[in-house]
mmCIF file of C-alpha atoms in Angstrom:
data_model
loop_
_atom_site.group_PDB
_atom_site.id
_atom_site.type_symbol
_atom_site.label_atom_id
_atom_site.label_comp_id
_atom_site.label_asym_id
_atom_site.label_seq_id
_atom_site.Cartn_x
_atom_site.Cartn_y
_atom_site.Cartn_z
ATOM 1 C CA MET A 1 7.880 48.610 -17.399
ATOM 2 C CA ILE A 2 9.373 45.222 -16.481
ATOM 3 C CA LYS A 3 9.561 44.713 -12.732
ATOM 4 C CA VAL A 4 12.242 42.294 -11.549
ATOM 5 C CA ASN A 5 11.356 40.424 -8.393
ATOM 6 C CA ASP A 6 14.814 39.413 -7.143
ATOM 7 C CA LYS A 7 14.412 39.988 -3.419
ATOM 8 C CA TRP A 8 15.736 36.561 -2.463
ATOM 9 C CA LEU A 9 18.659 36.834 -4.869
ATOM 10 C CA ARG A 10 19.694 40.158 -3.301
ATOM 11 C CA ILE A 11 19.724 38.426 0.076
ATOM 12 C CA LEU A 12 21.468 35.206 -0.962
ATOM 13 C CA LEU A 13 24.250 36.678 -3.110
ATOM 14 C CA PRO A 14 25.912 38.592 -0.239
ATOM 15 C CA LEU A 15 24.847 36.043 2.378
ATOM 16 C CA VAL A 16 26.644 33.023 0.903
ATOM 17 C CA PRO A 17 30.194 34.521 0.791
ATOM 18 C CA CYS A 18 29.600 36.207 4.147
ATOM 19 C CA CYS A 19 28.723 32.852 5.715
ATOM 20 C CA ILE A 20 31.828 31.272 4.171
ATOM 21 C CA ILE A 21 34.074 34.034 5.545
ATOM 22 C CA THR A 22 32.474 33.771 8.979
ATOM 23 C CA TYR A 23 32.879 29.994 9.007
ATOM 24 C CA PHE A 24 36.600 30.079 8.200
ATOM 25 C CA TYR A 25 37.313 32.726 10.792
ATOM 26 C CA LEU A 26 35.359 31.007 13.548
ATOM 27 C CA SER A 27 36.734 27.552 12.701
ATOM 28 C CA GLY A 28 40.260 28.990 12.932
ATOM 29 C CA GLY A 29 39.629 30.216 16.459
ATOM 30 C CA LYS A 30 39.447 33.866 15.436
ATOM 31 C CA ASN A 31 36.793 36.347 16.480
ATOM 32 C CA ILE A 32 34.666 38.430 14.149
ATOM 33 C CA SER A 33 36.529 41.703 13.730
ATOM 34 C CA VAL A 34 35.985 45.049 12.044
ATOM 35 C CA THR A 35 37.916 43.663 9.064
ATOM 36 C CA ASN A 36 35.264 40.993 8.581
ATOM 37 C CA LEU A 37 32.507 43.579 8.737
ATOM 38 C CA ILE A 38 34.301 45.586 6.043
ATOM 39 C CA TYR A 39 34.395 42.425 3.906
ATOM 40 C CA VAL A 40 30.638 42.056 4.348
ATOM 41 C CA ALA A 41 30.008 45.701 3.480
ATOM 42 C CA MET A 42 32.225 45.349 0.388
ATOM 43 C CA ILE A 43 30.303 42.288 -0.854
ATOM 44 C CA VAL A 44 26.924 43.990 -0.363
ATOM 45 C CA ALA A 45 28.131 47.178 -2.072
ATOM 46 C CA ILE A 46 29.502 45.294 -5.100
ATOM 47 C CA CYS A 47 26.328 43.220 -5.543
ATOM 48 C CA GLU A 48 24.026 46.236 -5.279
ATOM 49 C CA THR A 49 26.183 48.378 -7.561
ATOM 50 C CA VAL A 50 26.389 45.777 -10.326
ATOM 51 C CA ARG A 51 22.663 45.077 -9.998
ATOM 52 C CA TYR A 52 21.849 48.775 -10.389
ATOM 53 C CA LEU A 53 24.107 49.152 -13.414
ATOM 54 C CA VAL A 54 22.795 46.030 -15.199
ATOM 55 C CA TYR A 55 19.134 47.014 -14.828
ATOM 56 C CA LYS A 56 19.621 50.759 -15.335
ATOM 57 C CA SER A 57 21.814 50.359 -18.427
ATOM 58 C CA ARG A 58 18.837 49.150 -20.485
ATOM 59 C CA SER A 59 17.578 52.725 -20.680
ATOM 60 C CA TRP A 60 20.916 54.334 -21.532
ATOM 61 C CA PHE A 61 20.948 53.928 -25.295
ATOM 62 C CA GLY A 62 18.589 53.728 -28.233
ATOM 63 C CA GLY A 63 18.806 53.426 -31.997
ATOM 64 C CA LYS A 64 21.531 51.606 -33.885
ATOM 65 C CA TYR A 65 23.967 49.249 -32.136
ATOM 66 C CA THR A 66 22.090 49.633 -28.841
ATOM 67 C CA ARG A 67 23.178 46.262 -27.453
ATOM 68 C CA THR A 68 26.842 46.708 -28.410
ATOM 69 C CA LYS A 69 27.037 50.192 -26.900
ATOM 70 C CA ARG A 70 25.263 49.022 -23.760
ATOM 71 C CA ILE A 71 27.521 46.013 -23.172
ATOM 72 C CA ALA A 72 30.716 48.008 -23.786
ATOM 73 C CA THR A 73 29.690 50.884 -21.548
ATOM 74 C CA LEU A 74 28.344 48.552 -18.883
ATOM 75 C CA PHE A 75 31.574 46.526 -18.816
ATOM 76 C CA LEU A 76 33.715 49.619 -18.333
ATOM 77 C CA ALA A 77 31.383 51.174 -15.761
ATOM 78 C CA GLY A 78 31.001 47.900 -13.885
ATOM 79 C CA CYS A 79 34.703 47.100 -13.722
ATOM 80 C CA PHE A 80 35.541 50.667 -12.686
ATOM 81 C CA SER A 81 32.897 50.734 -9.930
ATOM 82 C CA THR A 82 33.863 47.311 -8.635
ATOM 83 C CA SER A 83 37.563 48.223 -8.657
ATOM 84 C CA VAL A 84 36.885 51.395 -6.661
ATOM 85 C CA ILE A 85 34.953 49.404 -4.065
ATOM 86 C CA PHE A 86 37.778 46.834 -3.856
ATOM 87 C CA ILE A 87 40.394 49.597 -3.381
ATOM 88 C CA ILE A 88 38.370 51.435 -0.728
ATOM 89 C CA SER A 89 37.666 48.174 1.073
ATOM 90 C CA LYS A 90 41.356 47.226 1.034
ATOM 91 C CA ALA A 91 42.372 50.609 2.400
ATOM 92 C CA LEU A 92 39.796 50.434 5.202
ATOM 93 C CA ARG A 93 40.826 46.890 6.129
ATOM 94 C CA ASN A 94 44.499 47.923 6.315
ATOM 95 C CA TYR A 95 43.529 50.840 8.516
ATOM 96 C CA ALA A 96 41.469 48.600 10.798
ATOM 97 C CA ALA A 97 44.318 46.067 11.040
ATOM 98 C CA PHE A 98 47.383 48.338 11.181
ATOM 99 C CA GLY A 99 46.092 51.811 11.967
ATOM 100 C CA GLU A 100 47.121 53.234 8.595
ATOM 101 C CA PHE A 101 46.125 53.067 4.954
ATOM 102 C CA ARG A 102 48.733 50.702 3.453
ATOM 103 C CA MET A 103 48.506 50.872 -0.314
ATOM 104 C CA SER A 104 52.062 49.785 -1.159
ATOM 105 C CA SER A 105 52.736 46.941 -3.577
ATOM 106 C CA SER A 106 54.504 44.954 -0.883
ATOM 107 C CA TYR A 107 51.420 43.963 1.148
ATOM 108 C CA GLY A 108 48.408 41.965 0.129
ATOM 109 C CA SER A 109 48.647 42.946 -3.530
ATOM 110 C CA ASN A 110 49.892 39.813 -5.207
ATOM 111 C CA VAL A 111 48.247 37.766 -7.950
ATOM 112 C CA TYR A 112 49.161 34.138 -8.596
ATOM 113 C CA VAL A 113 49.104 32.837 -12.167
ATOM 114 C CA ASN A 114 50.189 29.193 -12.679
ATOM 115 C CA ASN A 115 51.892 29.210 -9.253
ATOM 116 C CA THR A 116 53.815 32.300 -10.293
ATOM 117 C CA GLN A 117 53.517 35.290 -7.985
ATOM 118 C CA LEU A 118 52.960 38.615 -9.704
ATOM 119 C CA THR A 119 53.249 41.773 -7.657
ATOM 120 C CA VAL A 120 50.877 44.257 -9.265
ATOM 121 C CA GLY A 121 49.939 46.551 -6.389
ATOM 122 C CA VAL A 122 46.596 47.157 -4.722
ATOM 123 C CA VAL A 123 45.095 48.927 -7.732
ATOM 124 C CA GLY A 124 46.185 46.223 -10.170
ATOM 125 C CA THR A 125 44.898 43.469 -7.891
ATOM 126 C CA SER A 126 41.550 45.245 -7.506
ATOM 127 C CA ILE A 127 41.155 45.651 -11.254
ATOM 128 C CA PHE A 128 42.104 42.005 -11.859
ATOM 129 C CA TYR A 129 39.540 40.677 -9.373
ATOM 130 C CA SER A 130 36.850 43.183 -10.359
ATOM 131 C CA VAL A 131 36.743 41.855 -13.947
ATOM 132 C CA PHE A 132 35.906 38.312 -12.816
ATOM 133 C CA VAL A 133 33.486 39.423 -10.096
ATOM 134 C CA PHE A 134 31.662 41.793 -12.434
ATOM 135 C CA LEU A 135 31.324 39.214 -15.217
ATOM 136 C CA ALA A 136 29.917 36.639 -12.783
ATOM 137 C CA LEU A 137 27.369 39.078 -11.334
ATOM 138 C CA PHE A 138 26.524 40.407 -14.808
ATOM 139 C CA PHE A 139 25.655 36.895 -15.964
ATOM 140 C CA ILE A 140 23.490 36.274 -12.882
ATOM 141 C CA TYR A 141 21.511 39.530 -13.115
ATOM 142 C CA GLU A 142 21.089 39.277 -16.892
ATOM 143 C CA THR A 143 19.646 35.778 -16.454
ATOM 144 C CA VAL A 144 17.240 37.026 -13.773
ATOM 145 C CA TYR A 145 16.141 39.914 -15.992
ATOM 146 C CA HIS A 146 15.652 37.553 -18.943
ATOM 147 C CA PHE A 147 13.230 35.351 -16.971
ATOM 148 C CA ALA A 148 11.446 38.425 -15.605
ATOM 149 C CA ARG A 149 10.961 39.649 -19.172
ATOM 150 C CA LEU A 150 9.550 36.260 -20.213
ATOM 151 C CA ARG A 151 7.056 36.366 -17.327
ATOM 152 C CA PHE A 152 6.127 39.963 -18.192
ATOM 153 C CA THR A 153 5.599 39.067 -21.857
ATOM 154 C CA GLU A 154 3.418 36.107 -20.894
ATOM 155 C CA LYS A 155 1.289 38.265 -18.590
ATOM 156 C CA GLN A 156 0.899 40.898 -21.306
ATOM 157 C CA ARG A 157 -0.127 38.225 -23.814
ATOM 158 C CA ASP A 158 -2.698 36.821 -21.374
ATOM 159 C CA LYS A 159 -3.998 40.322 -20.689
ATOM 160 C CA LEU A 160 -4.384 41.090 -24.397
ATOM 161 C CA GLU A 161 -6.084 37.725 -24.979
ATOM 162 C CA LYS A 162 -8.509 38.424 -22.147
ATOM 163 C CA GLU A 163 -9.281 41.893 -23.499
ATOM 164 C CA LYS A 164 -9.835 40.380 -26.942
ATOM 165 C CA LEU A 165 -12.256 37.784 -25.571
ATOM 166 C CA GLN A 166 -14.121 40.439 -23.596
ATOM 167 C CA ALA A 167 -14.448 42.567 -26.723
ATOM 168 C CA GLU A 168 -15.799 39.554 -28.632
ATOM 169 C CA LEU A 169 -18.350 38.875 -25.906
ATOM 170 C CA GLN A 170 -19.513 42.485 -25.937
ATOM 171 C CA GLN A 171 -19.853 42.261 -29.698
ATOM 172 C CA LEU A 172 -21.897 39.052 -29.328
ATOM 173 C CA LYS A 173 -24.256 40.769 -26.902
ATOM 174 C CA GLY A 174 -24.809 43.520 -29.411
ATOM 175 C CA ILE A 175 -25.666 40.957 -32.123
ATOM 176 C CA VAL A 176 -27.853 38.525 -30.167
ATOM 177 C CA ASN A 177 -30.057 40.867 -28.183
ATOM 178 C CA PRO A 178 -31.444 42.995 -31.073
ATOM 179 C CA HIS A 179 -32.164 39.807 -33.060
ATOM 180 C CA PHE A 180 -34.010 38.323 -30.094
ATOM 181 C CA LEU A 181 -35.935 41.564 -29.524
ATOM 182 C CA PHE A 182 -37.028 41.807 -33.169
ATOM 183 C CA ASN A 183 -38.442 38.253 -33.310
ATOM 184 C CA ASN A 184 -40.444 38.566 -30.105
ATOM 185 C CA LEU A 185 -41.838 41.988 -30.926
ATOM 186 C CA ASN A 186 -43.188 40.483 -34.147
ATOM 187 C CA SER A 187 -44.856 37.703 -32.146
ATOM 188 C CA LEU A 188 -46.324 40.214 -29.690
ATOM 189 C CA SER A 189 -47.653 42.351 -32.525
ATOM 190 C CA SER A 190 -49.570 39.356 -33.937
ATOM 191 C CA LEU A 191 -50.983 38.318 -30.559
ATOM 192 C CA ILE A 192 -52.355 41.751 -29.706
ATOM 193 C CA SER A 193 -55.003 41.506 -32.432
ATOM 194 C CA GLU A 194 -55.570 37.722 -32.254
ATOM 195 C CA ASP A 195 -55.570 36.995 -28.509
ATOM 196 C CA PRO A 196 -55.184 39.984 -26.143
ATOM 197 C CA ALA A 197 -55.086 37.769 -23.026
ATOM 198 C CA GLN A 198 -52.298 35.652 -24.420
ATOM 199 C CA ALA A 199 -50.558 38.826 -25.554
ATOM 200 C CA GLU A 200 -50.644 40.102 -21.981
ATOM 201 C CA ALA A 201 -49.147 36.853 -20.650
ATOM 202 C CA PHE A 202 -46.529 36.934 -23.408
ATOM 203 C CA LEU A 203 -45.637 40.528 -22.557
ATOM 204 C CA ASN A 204 -45.257 39.642 -18.880
ATOM 205 C CA GLU A 205 -42.811 36.827 -19.659
ATOM 206 C CA PHE A 206 -41.063 39.023 -22.215
ATOM 207 C CA THR A 207 -40.563 41.661 -19.502
ATOM 208 C CA GLN A 208 -39.143 39.024 -17.135
ATOM 209 C CA VAL A 209 -36.704 37.905 -19.806
ATOM 210 C CA PHE A 210 -35.414 41.388 -20.548
ATOM 211 C CA ARG A 211 -35.219 42.279 -16.869
ATOM 212 C CA TYR A 212 -32.908 39.292 -16.443
ATOM 213 C CA LEU A 213 -30.866 40.262 -19.506
ATOM 214 C CA LEU A 214 -30.344 43.794 -18.206
ATOM 215 C CA ARG A 215 -29.528 42.644 -14.667
ATOM 216 C CA ASN A 216 -26.991 40.001 -15.764
ATOM 217 C CA ASN A 217 -25.481 41.769 -18.751
ATOM 218 C CA ASN A 218 -22.282 42.670 -16.911
ATOM 219 C CA THR A 219 -22.077 39.818 -14.397
ATOM 220 C CA GLU A 220 -19.654 36.943 -14.790
ATOM 221 C CA LEU A 221 -21.694 34.242 -13.058
ATOM 222 C CA SER A 222 -25.240 33.440 -12.002
ATOM 223 C CA THR A 223 -26.722 30.531 -10.055
ATOM 224 C CA VAL A 224 -28.331 27.507 -11.662
ATOM 225 C CA ALA A 225 -31.603 28.440 -9.927
ATOM 226 C CA GLU A 226 -31.596 31.897 -11.547
ATOM 227 C CA GLU A 227 -30.797 30.458 -14.973
ATOM 228 C CA LEU A 228 -33.626 27.914 -14.690
ATOM 229 C CA LYS A 229 -36.096 30.612 -13.685
ATOM 230 C CA PHE A 230 -34.992 32.662 -16.675
ATOM 231 C CA ILE A 231 -35.186 29.712 -19.083
ATOM 232 C CA HIS A 232 -38.766 29.087 -17.947
ATOM 233 C CA SER A 233 -39.742 32.610 -19.082
ATOM 234 C CA TYR A 234 -37.711 32.256 -22.258
ATOM 235 C CA TYR A 235 -39.355 28.941 -23.069
ATOM 236 C CA HIS A 236 -42.808 30.543 -22.640
ATOM 237 C CA LEU A 237 -41.894 32.941 -25.455
ATOM 238 C CA LEU A 238 -40.761 30.062 -27.674
ATOM 239 C CA GLN A 239 -43.898 28.052 -26.963
ATOM 240 C CA THR A 240 -46.058 31.031 -27.845
ATOM 241 C CA ARG A 241 -44.342 31.226 -31.219
ATOM 242 C CA TYR A 242 -44.055 27.500 -32.007
ATOM 243 C CA GLY A 243 -46.829 25.869 -29.952
ATOM 244 C CA SER A 244 -46.641 22.083 -29.545
ATOM 245 C CA SER A 245 -43.721 21.918 -31.995
ATOM 246 C CA ILE A 246 -41.346 22.353 -29.078
ATOM 247 C CA SER A 247 -41.126 20.725 -25.653
ATOM 248 C CA LEU A 248 -38.840 21.383 -22.707
ATOM 249 C CA THR A 249 -38.195 19.074 -19.755
ATOM 250 C CA VAL A 250 -36.149 20.193 -16.752
ATOM 251 C CA VAL A 251 -34.995 17.719 -14.091
ATOM 252 C CA VAL A 252 -32.311 19.286 -11.905
ATOM 253 C CA SER A 253 -31.162 18.149 -8.474
ATOM 254 C CA GLU A 254 -31.521 20.704 -5.710
ATOM 255 C CA LEU A 255 -27.905 19.978 -4.768
ATOM 256 C CA VAL A 256 -26.720 22.002 -7.765
ATOM 257 C CA GLN A 257 -29.223 24.870 -7.559
ATOM 258 C CA GLU A 258 -26.743 27.266 -5.918
ATOM 259 C CA GLN A 259 -23.762 26.380 -8.086
ATOM 260 C CA LEU A 260 -22.661 28.851 -10.727
ATOM 261 C CA LEU A 261 -22.345 29.141 -14.492
ATOM 262 C CA PRO A 262 -21.990 32.027 -16.968
ATOM 263 C CA PRO A 263 -25.317 33.874 -17.422
ATOM 264 C CA LEU A 264 -27.409 33.112 -20.532
ATOM 265 C CA THR A 265 -25.648 29.771 -21.062
ATOM 266 C CA LEU A 266 -28.901 27.796 -21.114
ATOM 267 C CA GLN A 267 -30.632 30.387 -23.302
ATOM 268 C CA LEU A 268 -27.875 30.225 -25.903
ATOM 269 C CA LEU A 269 -28.006 26.419 -26.025
ATOM 270 C CA VAL A 270 -31.797 26.330 -26.317
ATOM 271 C CA GLU A 271 -31.695 29.014 -28.991
ATOM 272 C CA ASN A 272 -29.038 26.999 -30.805
ATOM 273 C CA ALA A 273 -31.310 23.921 -30.784
ATOM 274 C CA VAL A 274 -34.240 25.909 -32.192
ATOM 275 C CA LYS A 275 -32.093 27.460 -34.874
ATOM 276 C CA HIS A 276 -30.683 24.217 -36.309
ATOM 277 C CA ASN A 277 -33.659 21.840 -36.066
ATOM 278 C CA ARG A 278 -37.111 21.485 -37.601
ATOM 279 C CA LEU A 279 -40.080 22.278 -35.372
ATOM 280 C CA GLN A 280 -43.136 20.224 -36.342
ATOM 281 C CA LYS A 281 -46.199 19.133 -34.403
ATOM 282 C CA GLU A 282 -45.759 15.582 -35.697
ATOM 283 C CA ALA A 283 -42.105 15.488 -34.650
ATOM 284 C CA PRO A 284 -41.541 18.195 -32.016
ATOM 285 C CA LEU A 285 -38.164 19.412 -30.897
ATOM 286 C CA LEU A 286 -37.530 17.824 -27.496
ATOM 287 C CA ILE A 287 -35.116 19.704 -25.249
ATOM 288 C CA GLU A 288 -33.966 18.260 -21.928
ATOM 289 C CA ILE A 289 -32.094 20.003 -19.140
ATOM 290 C CA PHE A 290 -30.926 17.759 -16.303
ATOM 291 C CA SER A 291 -28.167 17.476 -13.735
ATOM 292 C CA GLU A 292 -25.468 14.832 -13.919
ATOM 293 C CA GLY A 293 -23.764 14.381 -10.580
ATOM 294 C CA GLU A 294 -23.101 17.447 -8.465
ATOM 295 C CA HIS A 295 -20.938 19.437 -10.870
ATOM 296 C CA THR A 296 -22.469 19.039 -14.332
ATOM 297 C CA LEU A 297 -25.578 20.319 -16.051
ATOM 298 C CA VAL A 298 -26.632 18.668 -19.327
ATOM 299 C CA VAL A 299 -28.626 20.198 -22.184
ATOM 300 C CA ARG A 300 -29.741 17.652 -24.784
ATOM 301 C CA ASN A 301 -32.045 17.851 -27.794
ATOM 302 C CA ASN A 302 -33.106 15.414 -30.484
ATOM 303 C CA VAL A 303 -31.661 16.039 -33.951
ATOM 304 C CA SER A 304 -34.078 16.851 -36.752
ATOM 305 C CA LYS A 305 -32.126 18.883 -39.247
ATOM 306 C CA ARG A 306 -33.875 21.468 -41.334
ATOM 307 C CA GLU A 307 -34.309 20.685 -45.031
ATOM 308 C CA LYS A 308 -32.418 23.838 -45.824
ATOM 309 C CA ALA A 309 -29.409 23.715 -43.568
ATOM 310 C CA VAL A 310 -28.731 26.837 -41.528
ATOM 311 C CA GLU A 311 -25.141 27.991 -41.744
ATOM 312 C CA SER A 312 -23.513 27.499 -38.363
ATOM 313 C CA THR A 313 -21.338 30.386 -37.184
ATOM 314 C CA GLY A 314 -20.557 28.762 -33.845
ATOM 315 C CA ILE A 315 -21.146 32.103 -32.130
ATOM 316 C CA GLY A 316 -23.268 30.704 -29.284
ATOM 317 C CA LEU A 317 -20.941 27.864 -28.292
ATOM 318 C CA HIS A 318 -17.875 30.036 -28.799
ATOM 319 C CA SER A 319 -19.400 32.696 -26.545
ATOM 320 C CA ILE A 320 -19.928 30.216 -23.700
ATOM 321 C CA ASN A 321 -16.453 28.684 -24.040
ATOM 322 C CA SER A 322 -14.914 32.169 -24.103
ATOM 323 C CA ARG A 323 -16.576 33.019 -20.808
ATOM 324 C CA TYR A 324 -15.275 29.846 -19.210
ATOM 325 C CA GLN A 325 -11.816 30.644 -20.570
ATOM 326 C CA LEU A 326 -11.947 34.117 -19.025
ATOM 327 C CA LEU A 327 -12.872 32.523 -15.698
ATOM 328 C CA GLY A 328 -10.018 30.007 -15.956
ATOM 329 C CA HIS A 329 -12.280 26.936 -16.072
ATOM 330 C CA PRO A 330 -12.665 24.121 -18.628
ATOM 331 C CA GLY A 331 -15.368 24.741 -21.220
ATOM 332 C CA LEU A 332 -18.235 22.736 -22.636
ATOM 333 C CA ASP A 333 -18.176 19.024 -23.434
ATOM 334 C CA ILE A 334 -20.100 18.564 -26.703
ATOM 335 C CA THR A 335 -21.350 15.242 -28.089
ATOM 336 C CA HIS A 336 -23.069 15.152 -31.484
ATOM 337 C CA THR A 337 -24.698 11.978 -32.824
ATOM 338 C CA THR A 338 -27.312 11.352 -35.499
ATOM 339 C CA GLU A 339 -30.013 11.213 -32.810
ATOM 340 C CA HIS A 340 -28.982 13.728 -30.139
ATOM 341 C CA PHE A 341 -26.947 16.881 -29.647
ATOM 342 C CA THR A 342 -25.663 16.914 -26.065
ATOM 343 C CA VAL A 343 -23.793 19.634 -24.214
ATOM 344 C CA ARG A 344 -22.367 19.084 -20.735
ATOM 345 C CA ILE A 345 -21.891 22.317 -18.796
ATOM 346 C CA PRO A 346 -19.315 22.294 -15.963
ATOM 347 C CA LEU A 347 -20.686 24.023 -12.879
ATOM 348 C CA ILE A 348 -18.532 26.284 -10.740
ATOM 349 C CA GLU A 349 -18.633 25.810 -6.994
ATOM 350 C CA ALA A 350 -20.063 28.852 -5.241
ATOM 351 C CA PRO A 351 -17.597 30.146 -2.581
ATOM 352 C CA THR A 352 -20.388 30.624 -0.053
ATOM 353 C CA ALA A 353 -22.767 27.969 -1.342
ATOM 354 C CA SER A 354 -24.918 26.406 1.353
ATOM 355 C CA ARG A 355 -25.118 22.621 1.035
ATOM 356 C CA VAL A 356 -28.339 22.181 2.987
ATOM 357 C CA PHE A 357 -30.608 20.952 0.213
ATOM 358 C CA PRO A 358 -31.939 17.405 0.526
ATOM 359 C CA ALA A 359 -30.690 14.876 -2.011
ATOM 360 C CA LYS A 360 -33.838 14.669 -4.077
ATOM 361 C CA GLU A 361 -34.870 15.577 -7.593
ATOM 362 C CA ALA A 362 -36.954 18.667 -8.332
ATOM 363 C CA ALA A 363 -38.623 18.211 -11.708
ATOM 364 C CA LEU A 364 -40.395 20.597 -14.027
ATOM 365 C CA THR A 365 -41.973 19.288 -17.207
ATOM 366 C CA VAL A 366 -43.442 21.644 -19.773
ATOM 367 C CA LEU A 367 -45.529 20.123 -22.544
#
């Protein structure tokens, strides 16, 4: 259902001619009389009647020749209604002025065409004027409805696009999480027999990771501090699997700790780096997470492509950009060179963020 917001138009359309009438009467030394009030009531009645007919007529017909039937019927109904209001108004004004309903063709019922006076009677005059008044109001209200329909269509398109993106994100969650679970359960299974103590530590971090996943699965944003705490547990799982073949360095200013970003953003970028690069003890994968100013977080890794290239689906980066799009914020800034793959993450200002942290660097280096 298209809702037309024309409140100001409904006020201005009667107000403008009413102000003109009032001005001419007052400037001529005349007082506002009952006749003037009848004029005002007539203008309001005509505007509201035509408005109702224009909007309501869209539901009158269906099937073949809908537009033609609507326009023809609307023209006849509009001219008839407007003419009736003109006639009633004229009769009431004559009664207010002369004490009787004068409807004869000899008073106030003349039409001038090329300086030629035509006496057509009150009814003829009303019909003549009603055609022009109706056509003018019809054009105005049709234009207003047209723009309202454009706005409605745009909102519907945005709504459908948002629902589509949300469905894609839910689908991504269903793909990524089982894959992640399968890999780490395999690692845990190997550690149980080889190193029970390490298996216990691995299980503890694994529990922390999945607790975070479950808690933030349906949230739109999380703080940088929460994401860094999560990435520490996630990195412990990676280091258990790959050993010294991977290294993570985190240097993030405390000024940005309470700013926001979509949950799992850092995990997806780190996972993306592991997926597309070789992990060797001689040439480890070096991942850096650091702040850049007060509104940007940077994730950078050295490039060491696998001998057998992994097909890139772009799911991880697309997932993050989709979340930013849903939130109405600009997405990632990606720079890819032969030496480094760098992603700049825009941070979202927390509405109630407390800016009490000292301007110093808090660094965590994991070897």
